[in-house]
XYZ file of C-alpha atoms in Angstrom:
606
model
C -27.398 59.630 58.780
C -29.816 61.814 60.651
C -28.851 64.273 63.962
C -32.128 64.342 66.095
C -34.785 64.627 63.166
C -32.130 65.866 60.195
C -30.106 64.176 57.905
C -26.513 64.025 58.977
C -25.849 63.914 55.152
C -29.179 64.416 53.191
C -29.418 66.946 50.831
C -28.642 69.663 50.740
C -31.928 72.636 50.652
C -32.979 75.385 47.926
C -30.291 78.694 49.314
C -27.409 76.178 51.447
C -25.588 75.238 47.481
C -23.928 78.192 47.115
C -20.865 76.575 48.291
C -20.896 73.673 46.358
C -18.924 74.863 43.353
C -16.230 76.241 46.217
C -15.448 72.877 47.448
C -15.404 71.259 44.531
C -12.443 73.342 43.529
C -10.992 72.408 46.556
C -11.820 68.856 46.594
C -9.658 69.188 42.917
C -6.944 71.247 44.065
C -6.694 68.406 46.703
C -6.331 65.827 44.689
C -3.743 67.635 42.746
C -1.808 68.668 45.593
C -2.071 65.202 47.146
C -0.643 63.677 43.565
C 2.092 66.057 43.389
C 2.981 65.303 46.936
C 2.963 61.697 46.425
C 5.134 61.642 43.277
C 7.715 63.834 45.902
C 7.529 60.774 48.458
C 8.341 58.456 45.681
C 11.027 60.057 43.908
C 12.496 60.531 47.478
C 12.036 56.997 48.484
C 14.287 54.219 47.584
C 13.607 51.563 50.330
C 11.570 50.517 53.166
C 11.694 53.030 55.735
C 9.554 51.257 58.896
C 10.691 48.090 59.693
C 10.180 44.729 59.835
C 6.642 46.162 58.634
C 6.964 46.929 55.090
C 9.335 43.501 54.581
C 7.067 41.562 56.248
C 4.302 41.931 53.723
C 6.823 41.895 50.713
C 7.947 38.646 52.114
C 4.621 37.262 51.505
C 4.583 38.086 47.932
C 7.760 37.261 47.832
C 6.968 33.965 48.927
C 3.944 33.772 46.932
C 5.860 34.743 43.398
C 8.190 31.673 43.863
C 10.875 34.043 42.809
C 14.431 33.903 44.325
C 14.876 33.313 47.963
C 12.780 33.896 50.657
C 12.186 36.406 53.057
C 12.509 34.690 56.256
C 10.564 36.784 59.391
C 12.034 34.034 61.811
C 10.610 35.134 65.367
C 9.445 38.728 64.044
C 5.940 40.169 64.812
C 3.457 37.909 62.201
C 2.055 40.470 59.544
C -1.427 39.095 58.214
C -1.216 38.223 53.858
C -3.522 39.999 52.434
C -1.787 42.604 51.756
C 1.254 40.820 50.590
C -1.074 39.262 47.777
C -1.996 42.832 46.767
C 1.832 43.421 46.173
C 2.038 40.474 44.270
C 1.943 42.057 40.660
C 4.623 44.230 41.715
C 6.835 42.057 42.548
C 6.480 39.717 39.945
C 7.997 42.825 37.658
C 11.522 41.494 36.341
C 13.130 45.451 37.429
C 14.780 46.512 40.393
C 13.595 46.028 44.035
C 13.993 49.675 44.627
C 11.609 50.704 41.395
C 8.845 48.007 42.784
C 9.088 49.945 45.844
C 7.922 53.174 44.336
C 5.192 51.246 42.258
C 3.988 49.960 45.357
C 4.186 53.389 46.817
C 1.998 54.520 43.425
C -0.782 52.183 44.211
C -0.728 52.973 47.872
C -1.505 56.076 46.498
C -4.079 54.722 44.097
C -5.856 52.853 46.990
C -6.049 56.345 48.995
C -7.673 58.061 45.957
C -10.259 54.551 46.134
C -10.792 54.894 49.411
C -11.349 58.587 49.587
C -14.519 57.870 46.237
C -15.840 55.289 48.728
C -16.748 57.398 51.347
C -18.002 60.159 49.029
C -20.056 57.467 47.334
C -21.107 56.569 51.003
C -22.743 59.712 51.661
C -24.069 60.147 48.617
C -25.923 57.145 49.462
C -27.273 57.838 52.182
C -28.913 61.018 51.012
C -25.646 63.242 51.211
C -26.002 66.444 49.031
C -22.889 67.395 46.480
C -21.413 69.728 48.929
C -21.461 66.820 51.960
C -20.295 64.487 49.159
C -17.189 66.751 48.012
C -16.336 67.937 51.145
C -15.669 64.227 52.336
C -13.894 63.713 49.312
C -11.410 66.367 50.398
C -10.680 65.259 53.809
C -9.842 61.570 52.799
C -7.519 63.190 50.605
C -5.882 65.405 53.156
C -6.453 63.825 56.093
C -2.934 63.732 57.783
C -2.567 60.937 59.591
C -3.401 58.867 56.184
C -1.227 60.745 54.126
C 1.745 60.214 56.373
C 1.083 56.421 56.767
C -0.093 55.584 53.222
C 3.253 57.415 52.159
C 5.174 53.565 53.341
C 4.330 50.017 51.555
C 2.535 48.429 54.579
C -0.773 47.737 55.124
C -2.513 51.051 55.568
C -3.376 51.958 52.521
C -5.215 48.996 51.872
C -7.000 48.578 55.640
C -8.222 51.711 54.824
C -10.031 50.688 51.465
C -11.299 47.814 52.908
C -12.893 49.478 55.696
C -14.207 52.287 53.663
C -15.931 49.521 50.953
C -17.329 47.629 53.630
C -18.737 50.788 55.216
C -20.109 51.941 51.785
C -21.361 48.219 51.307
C -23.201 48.579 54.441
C -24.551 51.756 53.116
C -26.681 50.642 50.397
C -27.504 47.332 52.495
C -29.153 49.249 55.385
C -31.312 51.487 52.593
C -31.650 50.601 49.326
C -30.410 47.104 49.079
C -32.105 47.014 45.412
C -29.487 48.714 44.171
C -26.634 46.335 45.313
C -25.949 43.584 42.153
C -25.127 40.343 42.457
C -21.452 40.605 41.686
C -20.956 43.382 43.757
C -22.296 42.000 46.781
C -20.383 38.794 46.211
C -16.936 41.161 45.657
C -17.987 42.780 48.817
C -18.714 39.125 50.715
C -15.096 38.712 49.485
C -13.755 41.890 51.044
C -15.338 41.629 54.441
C -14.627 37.837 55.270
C -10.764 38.603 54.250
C -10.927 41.578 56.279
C -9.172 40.198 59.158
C -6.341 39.319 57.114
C -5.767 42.446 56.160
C -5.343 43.501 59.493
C -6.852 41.881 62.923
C -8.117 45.544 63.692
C -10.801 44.958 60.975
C -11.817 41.198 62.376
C -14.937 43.160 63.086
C -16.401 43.402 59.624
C -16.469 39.430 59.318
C -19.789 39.392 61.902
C -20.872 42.761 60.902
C -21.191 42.195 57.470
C -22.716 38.836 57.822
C -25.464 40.484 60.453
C -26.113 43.028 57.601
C -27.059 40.295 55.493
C -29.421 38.412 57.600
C -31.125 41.458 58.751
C -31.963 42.789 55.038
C -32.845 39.109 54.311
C -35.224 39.250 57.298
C -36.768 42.466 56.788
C -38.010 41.169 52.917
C -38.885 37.697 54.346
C -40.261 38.390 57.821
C -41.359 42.169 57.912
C -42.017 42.877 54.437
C -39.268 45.486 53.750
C -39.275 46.240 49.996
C -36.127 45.912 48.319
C -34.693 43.420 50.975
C -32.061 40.756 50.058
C -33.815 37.167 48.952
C -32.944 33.736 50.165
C -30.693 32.973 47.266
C -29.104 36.075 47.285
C -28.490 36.177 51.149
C -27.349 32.437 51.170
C -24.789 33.140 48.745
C -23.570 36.252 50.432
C -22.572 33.979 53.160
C -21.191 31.522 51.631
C -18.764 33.750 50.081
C -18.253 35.566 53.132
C -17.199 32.290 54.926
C -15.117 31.044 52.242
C -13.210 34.222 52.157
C -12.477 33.638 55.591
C -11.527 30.128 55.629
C -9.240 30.909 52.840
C -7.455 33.781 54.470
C -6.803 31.056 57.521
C -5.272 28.503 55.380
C -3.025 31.582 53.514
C -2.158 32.372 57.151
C -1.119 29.131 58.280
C 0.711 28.758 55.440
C 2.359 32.123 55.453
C 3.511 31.654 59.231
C 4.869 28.120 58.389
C 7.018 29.235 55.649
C 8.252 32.531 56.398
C 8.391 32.726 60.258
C 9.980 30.177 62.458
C 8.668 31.165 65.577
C 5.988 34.102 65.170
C 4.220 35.652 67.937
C 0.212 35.751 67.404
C -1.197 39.015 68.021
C -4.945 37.280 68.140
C -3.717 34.697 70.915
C -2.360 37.796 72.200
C -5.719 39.916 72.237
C -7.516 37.463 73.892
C -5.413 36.181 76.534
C -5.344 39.932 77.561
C -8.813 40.744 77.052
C -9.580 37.815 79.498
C -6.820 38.739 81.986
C -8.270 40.498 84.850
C -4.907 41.836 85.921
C -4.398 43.579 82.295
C -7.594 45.403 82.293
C -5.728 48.253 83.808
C -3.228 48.428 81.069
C -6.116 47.913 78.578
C -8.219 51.038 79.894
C -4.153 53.127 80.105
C -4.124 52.302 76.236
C -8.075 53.354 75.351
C -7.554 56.383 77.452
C -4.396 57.205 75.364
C -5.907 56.441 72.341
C -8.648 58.491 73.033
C -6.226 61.519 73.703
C -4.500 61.215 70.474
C -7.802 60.894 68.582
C -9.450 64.066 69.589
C -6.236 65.414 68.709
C -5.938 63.948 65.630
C -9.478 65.593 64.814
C -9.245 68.769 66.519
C -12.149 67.493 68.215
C -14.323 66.330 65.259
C -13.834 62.732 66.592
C -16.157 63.813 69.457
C -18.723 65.275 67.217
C -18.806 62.498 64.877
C -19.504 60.039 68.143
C -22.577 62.437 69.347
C -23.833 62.923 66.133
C -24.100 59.054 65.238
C -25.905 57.985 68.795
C -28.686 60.757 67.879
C -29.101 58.946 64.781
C -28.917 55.491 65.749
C -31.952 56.260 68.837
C -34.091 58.620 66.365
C -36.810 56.870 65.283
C -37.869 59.343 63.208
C -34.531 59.323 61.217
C -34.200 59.461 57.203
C -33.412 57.964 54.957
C -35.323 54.470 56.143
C -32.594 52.668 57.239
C -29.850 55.447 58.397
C -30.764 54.417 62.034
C -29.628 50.684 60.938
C -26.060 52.241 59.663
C -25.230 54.126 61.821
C -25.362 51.344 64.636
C -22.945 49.113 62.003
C -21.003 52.412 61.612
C -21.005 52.679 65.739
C -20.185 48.980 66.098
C -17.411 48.572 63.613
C -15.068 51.928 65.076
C -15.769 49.977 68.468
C -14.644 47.197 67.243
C -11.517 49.035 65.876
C -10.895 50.710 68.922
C -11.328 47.639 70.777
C -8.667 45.532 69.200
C -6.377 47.898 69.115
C -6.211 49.107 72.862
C -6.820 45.277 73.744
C -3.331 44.561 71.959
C -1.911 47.743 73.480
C -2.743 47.178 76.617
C -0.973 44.094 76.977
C 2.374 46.256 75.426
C 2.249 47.929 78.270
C 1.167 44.812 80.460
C 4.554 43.453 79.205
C 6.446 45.964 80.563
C 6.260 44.152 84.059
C 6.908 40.868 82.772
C 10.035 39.160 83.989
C 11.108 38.405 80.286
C 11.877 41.569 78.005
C 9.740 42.238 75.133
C 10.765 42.225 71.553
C 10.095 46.157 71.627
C 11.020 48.513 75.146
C 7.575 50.292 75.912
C 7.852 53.447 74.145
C 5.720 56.604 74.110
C 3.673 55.762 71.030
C 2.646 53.037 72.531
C 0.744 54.899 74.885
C -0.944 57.385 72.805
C -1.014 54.883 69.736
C -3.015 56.491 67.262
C -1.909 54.120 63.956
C -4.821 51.289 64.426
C -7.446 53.497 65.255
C -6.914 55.999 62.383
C -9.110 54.738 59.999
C -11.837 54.894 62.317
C -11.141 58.096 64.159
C -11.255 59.515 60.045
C -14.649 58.208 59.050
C -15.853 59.543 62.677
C -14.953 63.122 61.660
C -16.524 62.545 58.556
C -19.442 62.266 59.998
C -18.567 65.066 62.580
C -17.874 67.536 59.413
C -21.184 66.121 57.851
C -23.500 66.857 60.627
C -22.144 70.391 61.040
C -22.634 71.209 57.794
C -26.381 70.039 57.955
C -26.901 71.400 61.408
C -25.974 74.752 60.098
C -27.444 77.661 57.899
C -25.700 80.554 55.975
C -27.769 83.097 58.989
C -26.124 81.359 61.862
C -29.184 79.907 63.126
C -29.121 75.910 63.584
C -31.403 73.609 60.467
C -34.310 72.119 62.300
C -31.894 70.174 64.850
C -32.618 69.691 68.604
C -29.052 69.554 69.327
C -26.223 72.430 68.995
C -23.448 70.062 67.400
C -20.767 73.052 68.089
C -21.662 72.162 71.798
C -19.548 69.303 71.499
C -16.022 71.296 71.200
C -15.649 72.696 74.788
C -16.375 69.436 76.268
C -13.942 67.728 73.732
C -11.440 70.053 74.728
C -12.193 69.809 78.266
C -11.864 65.803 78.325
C -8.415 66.429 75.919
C -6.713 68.328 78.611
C -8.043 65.839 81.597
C -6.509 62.795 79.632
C -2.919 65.036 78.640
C -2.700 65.434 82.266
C -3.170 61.909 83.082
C -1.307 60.677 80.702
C 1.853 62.916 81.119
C 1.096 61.693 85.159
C 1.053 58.421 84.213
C 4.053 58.072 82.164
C 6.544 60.718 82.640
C 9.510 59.398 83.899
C 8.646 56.457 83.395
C 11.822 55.944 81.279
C 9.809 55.181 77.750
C 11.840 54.767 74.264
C 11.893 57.295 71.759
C 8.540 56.927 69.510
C 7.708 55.840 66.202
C 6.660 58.286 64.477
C 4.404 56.879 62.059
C 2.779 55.183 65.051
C 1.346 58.646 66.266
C 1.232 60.478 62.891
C -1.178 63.095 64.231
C 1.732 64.094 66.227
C 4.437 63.362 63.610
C 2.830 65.818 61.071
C 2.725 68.446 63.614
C 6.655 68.193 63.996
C 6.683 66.769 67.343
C 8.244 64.125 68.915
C 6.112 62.400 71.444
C 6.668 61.888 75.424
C 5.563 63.959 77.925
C 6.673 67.821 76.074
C 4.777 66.438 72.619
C 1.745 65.487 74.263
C 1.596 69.086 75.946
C 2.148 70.825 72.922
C -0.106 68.486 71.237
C -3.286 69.412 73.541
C -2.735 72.583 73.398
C -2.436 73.035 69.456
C -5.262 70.674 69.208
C -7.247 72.997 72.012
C -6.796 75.913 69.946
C -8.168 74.243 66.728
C -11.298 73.408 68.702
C -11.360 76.803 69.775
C -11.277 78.090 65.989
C -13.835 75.343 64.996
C -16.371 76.045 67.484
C -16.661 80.053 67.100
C -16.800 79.352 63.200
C -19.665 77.346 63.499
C -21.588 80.664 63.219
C -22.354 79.360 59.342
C -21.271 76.907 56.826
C -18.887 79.159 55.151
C -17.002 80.007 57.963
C -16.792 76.652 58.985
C -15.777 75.354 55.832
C -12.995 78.377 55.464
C -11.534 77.512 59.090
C -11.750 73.833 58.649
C -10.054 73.603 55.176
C -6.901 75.747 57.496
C -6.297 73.874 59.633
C -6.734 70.465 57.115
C -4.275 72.052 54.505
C -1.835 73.033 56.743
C -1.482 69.756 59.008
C -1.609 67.929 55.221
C 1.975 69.715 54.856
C 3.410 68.879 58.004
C 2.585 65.459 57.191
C 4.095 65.772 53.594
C 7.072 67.029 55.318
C 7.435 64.526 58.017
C 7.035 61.437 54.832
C 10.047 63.232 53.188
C 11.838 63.633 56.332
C 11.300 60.353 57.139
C 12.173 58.242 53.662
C 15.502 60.362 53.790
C 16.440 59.291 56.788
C 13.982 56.600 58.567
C 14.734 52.764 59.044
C 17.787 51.054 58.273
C 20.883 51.834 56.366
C 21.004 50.284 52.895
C 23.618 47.711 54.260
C 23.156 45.777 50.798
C 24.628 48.783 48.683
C 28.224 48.076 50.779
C 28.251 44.544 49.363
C 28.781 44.882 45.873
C 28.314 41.420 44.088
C 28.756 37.986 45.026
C 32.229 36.706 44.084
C 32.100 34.276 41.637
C 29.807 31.188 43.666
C 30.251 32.337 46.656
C 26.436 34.293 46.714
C 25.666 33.194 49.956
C 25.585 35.952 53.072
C 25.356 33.532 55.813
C 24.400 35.702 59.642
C 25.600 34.151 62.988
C 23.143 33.434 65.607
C 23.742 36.322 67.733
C 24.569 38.745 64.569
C 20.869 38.063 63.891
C 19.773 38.950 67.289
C 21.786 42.279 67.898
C 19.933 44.985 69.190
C 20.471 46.900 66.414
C 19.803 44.872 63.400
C 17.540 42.286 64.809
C 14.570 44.406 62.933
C 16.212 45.055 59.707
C 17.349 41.425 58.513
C 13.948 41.333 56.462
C 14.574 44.873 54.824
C 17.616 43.876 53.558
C 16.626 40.705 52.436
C 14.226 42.105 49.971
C 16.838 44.500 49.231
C 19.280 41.925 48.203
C 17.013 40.728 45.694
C 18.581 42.290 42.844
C 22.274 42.167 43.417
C 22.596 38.027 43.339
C 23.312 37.942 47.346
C 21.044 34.916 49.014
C 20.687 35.469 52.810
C 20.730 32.301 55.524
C 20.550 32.892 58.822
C 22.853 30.284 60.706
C 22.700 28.434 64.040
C 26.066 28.454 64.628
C 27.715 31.724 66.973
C 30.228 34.384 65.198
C 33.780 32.720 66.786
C 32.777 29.412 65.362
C 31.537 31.051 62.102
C 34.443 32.366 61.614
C 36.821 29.798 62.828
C 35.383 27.550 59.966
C 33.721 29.586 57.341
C 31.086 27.688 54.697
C 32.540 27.132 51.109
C 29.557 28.670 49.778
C 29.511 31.947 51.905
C 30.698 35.013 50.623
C 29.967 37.616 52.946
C 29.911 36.726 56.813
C 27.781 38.695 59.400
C 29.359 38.252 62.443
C 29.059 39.839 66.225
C 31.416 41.634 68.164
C 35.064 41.092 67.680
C 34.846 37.835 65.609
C 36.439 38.020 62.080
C 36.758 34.976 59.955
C 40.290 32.913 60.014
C 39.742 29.663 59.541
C 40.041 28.414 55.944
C 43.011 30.573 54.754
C 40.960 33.173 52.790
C 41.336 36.727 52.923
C 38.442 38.721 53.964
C 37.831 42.128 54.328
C 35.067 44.138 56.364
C 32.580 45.875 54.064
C 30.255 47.367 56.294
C 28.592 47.585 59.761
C 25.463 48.076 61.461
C 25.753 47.883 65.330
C 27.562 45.003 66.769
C 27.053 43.777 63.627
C 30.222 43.411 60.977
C 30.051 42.422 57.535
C 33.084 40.438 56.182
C 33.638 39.860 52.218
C 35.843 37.206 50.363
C 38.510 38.866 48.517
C 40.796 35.574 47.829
């Protein structure tokens, strides 16, 4: 990528390597740290801790093993299969479901290290010198919104590898296609037409990818290019890229048919609000508060990243041939990101005036949510910390650039206090929810708690890092020195909030109060309005997959608690029933085992 005539990532010149062996012992102690800190989060894990998230993807491998019963999501939020099929292997392991957790967690952590080689590889690619190269490297790794949301078994982990193979696809498609083989591009075809079943947020990289194609197929065939994809090759790219797609829509449909009975669809969802005149307001609330949280997030380098991309993408004069091509892919894919996800947002807060209540009360972190865009707001500060580096010299002075990148920080802070303000207008008193943390794990890693006091604190700890960023933009080590700070110590406040939060996050281990089924009575049967308490309503899925190893089958009944329990099933067990109901009918003695809000869980003793 270039910055008005240079390189955002080429190489590195004679006298500007002296730091190079410095961040590669960083970019190692990194990954070291980041291992270590992992193998914490997994010894302290033991179940899901966000839910009906992580259960909603280990339904669909449970599902897709065949093994034991299913994991029914029953009106719960649909969660795309990709991702499901990834934990497949896992849990087709014959141990117990809380050591396929941690596995999971393992390769979670595996995918991070993957994802964090990709981008590296990226800017090698495109011209990137070692120090560029390792530098990335290290802020994948530490980046800590990632390493707070990886730390969990949903889908974050592997969005993030997708996006970041697609983006280092794109790479070598936009400049030196000769280098991309057959099998990779097909395993890349693959990667981008399943994209959107990953997660909808990446639906983008199904068109992108396929333009990519037909515009290195038309620069060999029309213009000459050398190096340019042939007709064959380009043809088959396709293909695969379409197949991938129409097989992730038949492993949807299929998925929602036999896990969900009544699932809501976020895409349906998207567009209807897109489209909506009267939601466009609620859209623009949730890119405004997205936009907050994401200079936050990068202490401004989210800003850079943006200015330093639309230099390179209208520089004609930019190298290497074909940066100018990437980073308008690069441009168009966070767009697309950031699209989506306030889209789907903004009609969570469009709900909010509805007559009928949403699943979900409108909560804080749905304002400022940072969780879809993360991704995105990471390989923008990438680029950000790229250009920076290449815009500056060990004197001070700026490397044959027109523009002062460090320019960037007092407007990013200026625009970061204008959109606190209107947010905290907007919203406060408004009566939100508590937050999610994970959902705003910028903010979750700095210890706070969201709502109108943690966005205040937030913009002013994230003013103060701009602060510190912009005067050590004097030279590269400086920069470096203050940057790697404020990176390492963020990283622990994220550590510390992904221990905090498997100790004491998501839903009590209800299933660890049940024991065994007695004798052939293995059947925990829930009363219709046991399953939709408040309080549990989200966890029946968790503890589902939890129940997997102690014998216990879950069914959800149609039939309310009095009536339940007025004529109890032969085969039931245990009986989850609401409010003051108890069972009486059949002249069996029962005895409550446990609770979970309104919730009471009954056991046959006789």
């Amino acid at each position: 990528m270039e910055c008005s005539g240079v390189s955002v990532v080429e190489q590195v010149p004679p006298g500007r390597d002296a730091l190079t062996p410095t961040a590669l012992r960083a970019g190692r102690v990194a990954l070291a740290a980041v291992a270590l800190a992992r193998l914490a989060v997994v010894l302290r894990a033991s179940e899901p801790g966000v839910v009906p998230d992580e259960p909603g993807y280990w339904a669909v491998a449970r599902w897709l093993s065949g093994r034991g019963p299913r994991l029914q999501m029953l009106d719960l939020p649909f969660y795309e299969p990709v991702h499901g099929l990834t934990l497949l292997p896992v849990e087709l392991l014959p141990v117990d479901p809380t050591i396929r957790y941690r596995i999971a967690l393992l390769l979670g952590f595996a995918a991070l290290v993957g994802s964090a080689w990709l981008v590296r590889f990226t800017v090698r690619t495109l011209g990137g010198g070692e120090l560029a190269a390792t530098v990335s490297f290290t802020v994948v790794l530490l980046w800590p919104p990632t390493l707070l949301t990886t730390s969990f078994t949903w889908s974050e982990s592997t969005v993030l590898l997708w996006l970041c193979a697609v983006v280092a696809g794109t790479a070598i498609l936009t400049t030196t296609p000769a280098r991309l083989s057959t099998t990779a591009l097909l395993g890349l075809s693959l990667m981008a037409g399943t994209a959107p079943f990953v997660h909808g947020r990446l639906a983008v990289l199904v068109p992108l990818w396929a333009a990519m194609v037909l515009l290195s197929w038309h620069r060999r065939t029309t213009v000459g290019a050398p190096g340019g994809l042939g007709t064959a090759t380009a043809v088959l790219s396709l293909l695969a890229t379409g197949a991938a797609t129409a097989s992730g829509l038949a492993l949807r449909s299929a998925a929602r048919n036999e896990i969900y009975r009544d699932a809501s669809s976020a895409a349906g969802r998207i567009i209807s609000t897109a489209t909506d005149p009267s939601a466009w307001s609620s859209v623009l609330a949730a890119a405004l508060g997205q936009a907050w949280y994401a200079l936050v997030a990068s202490a401004g380098m989210v800003a850079v990243g943006a200015v330093a991309l639309v230099r390179v993408a209208l520089d004609r004069t930019a190298e290497p041939p074909g940066v100018r091509r990437f980073a308008t892919a690069l441009l168009v894919a966070v767009a697309g990101i950031w699209a989506v996800s306030a889209c789907f947002m903004g009609a969570t807060v469009a709900d909010t005036g509805a007559e009928a209540p949403a699943l979900v009360p409108l909560r804080w972190d749905h304002v400022t949510y940072g969780r879809y865009i993360d991704p995105a707001v990471l390989l923008l500060t990438i680029t950000g910390v790229c250009g920076l580096l290449v815009s500056l010299r060990g004197d001070g002075t700026v490397h044959r650039t027109r523009i002062r990148l460090r320019v960037v920080f007092p407007w990013a802070a200026g625009v970061t206090v204008l959109l606190a303000a209107g947010v905290v207008m907007r919203w406060s008193g408004a009566g939100l929810e508590p937050v999610v943390q994970t959902n705003i794990a910028a903010l979750a890693a700095l210890g706070l708690p969201g709502g109108a006091t943690g966005v205040l604190v937030a913009t002013g700890l994230a003013v103060v890092a701009m602060a510190l960023m912009h005067s050590s933009c004097a030279d590269q080590a400086r920069f470096l020195r203050a940057g790697l700070i404020v990176l390492a110590l963020w990283a622990l406040g994220a550590l510390a909030a992904a221990l905090s939060f498997h100790g004491t996050y998501g839903f009590s281990g209800m299933y660890e109060d049940l024991g065994h089924p007695p004798g052939a009575h293995d059947q925990i049967i829930v009363s219709s309005d046991a399953r939709l308490d408040a309080a549990t309503r989200l966890n029946w899925p968790g503890q589902q997959l939890m129940l997997g190893g102690s014998g216990w089958e879950l069914e959800f009944s149609d039939v309310p608690s009095d009536d339940l329990g007025n004529d109890p099933p032969q085969r039931a067990g245990v009986l989850a029933l609401a409010g003051s109901a108890r069972p009486t009918g059949d002249g069996t003695d029962w005895e409550q085992v446990a609770a979970a809000g309104e919730v009471r869980f009954w056991k046959r003793t006789g």
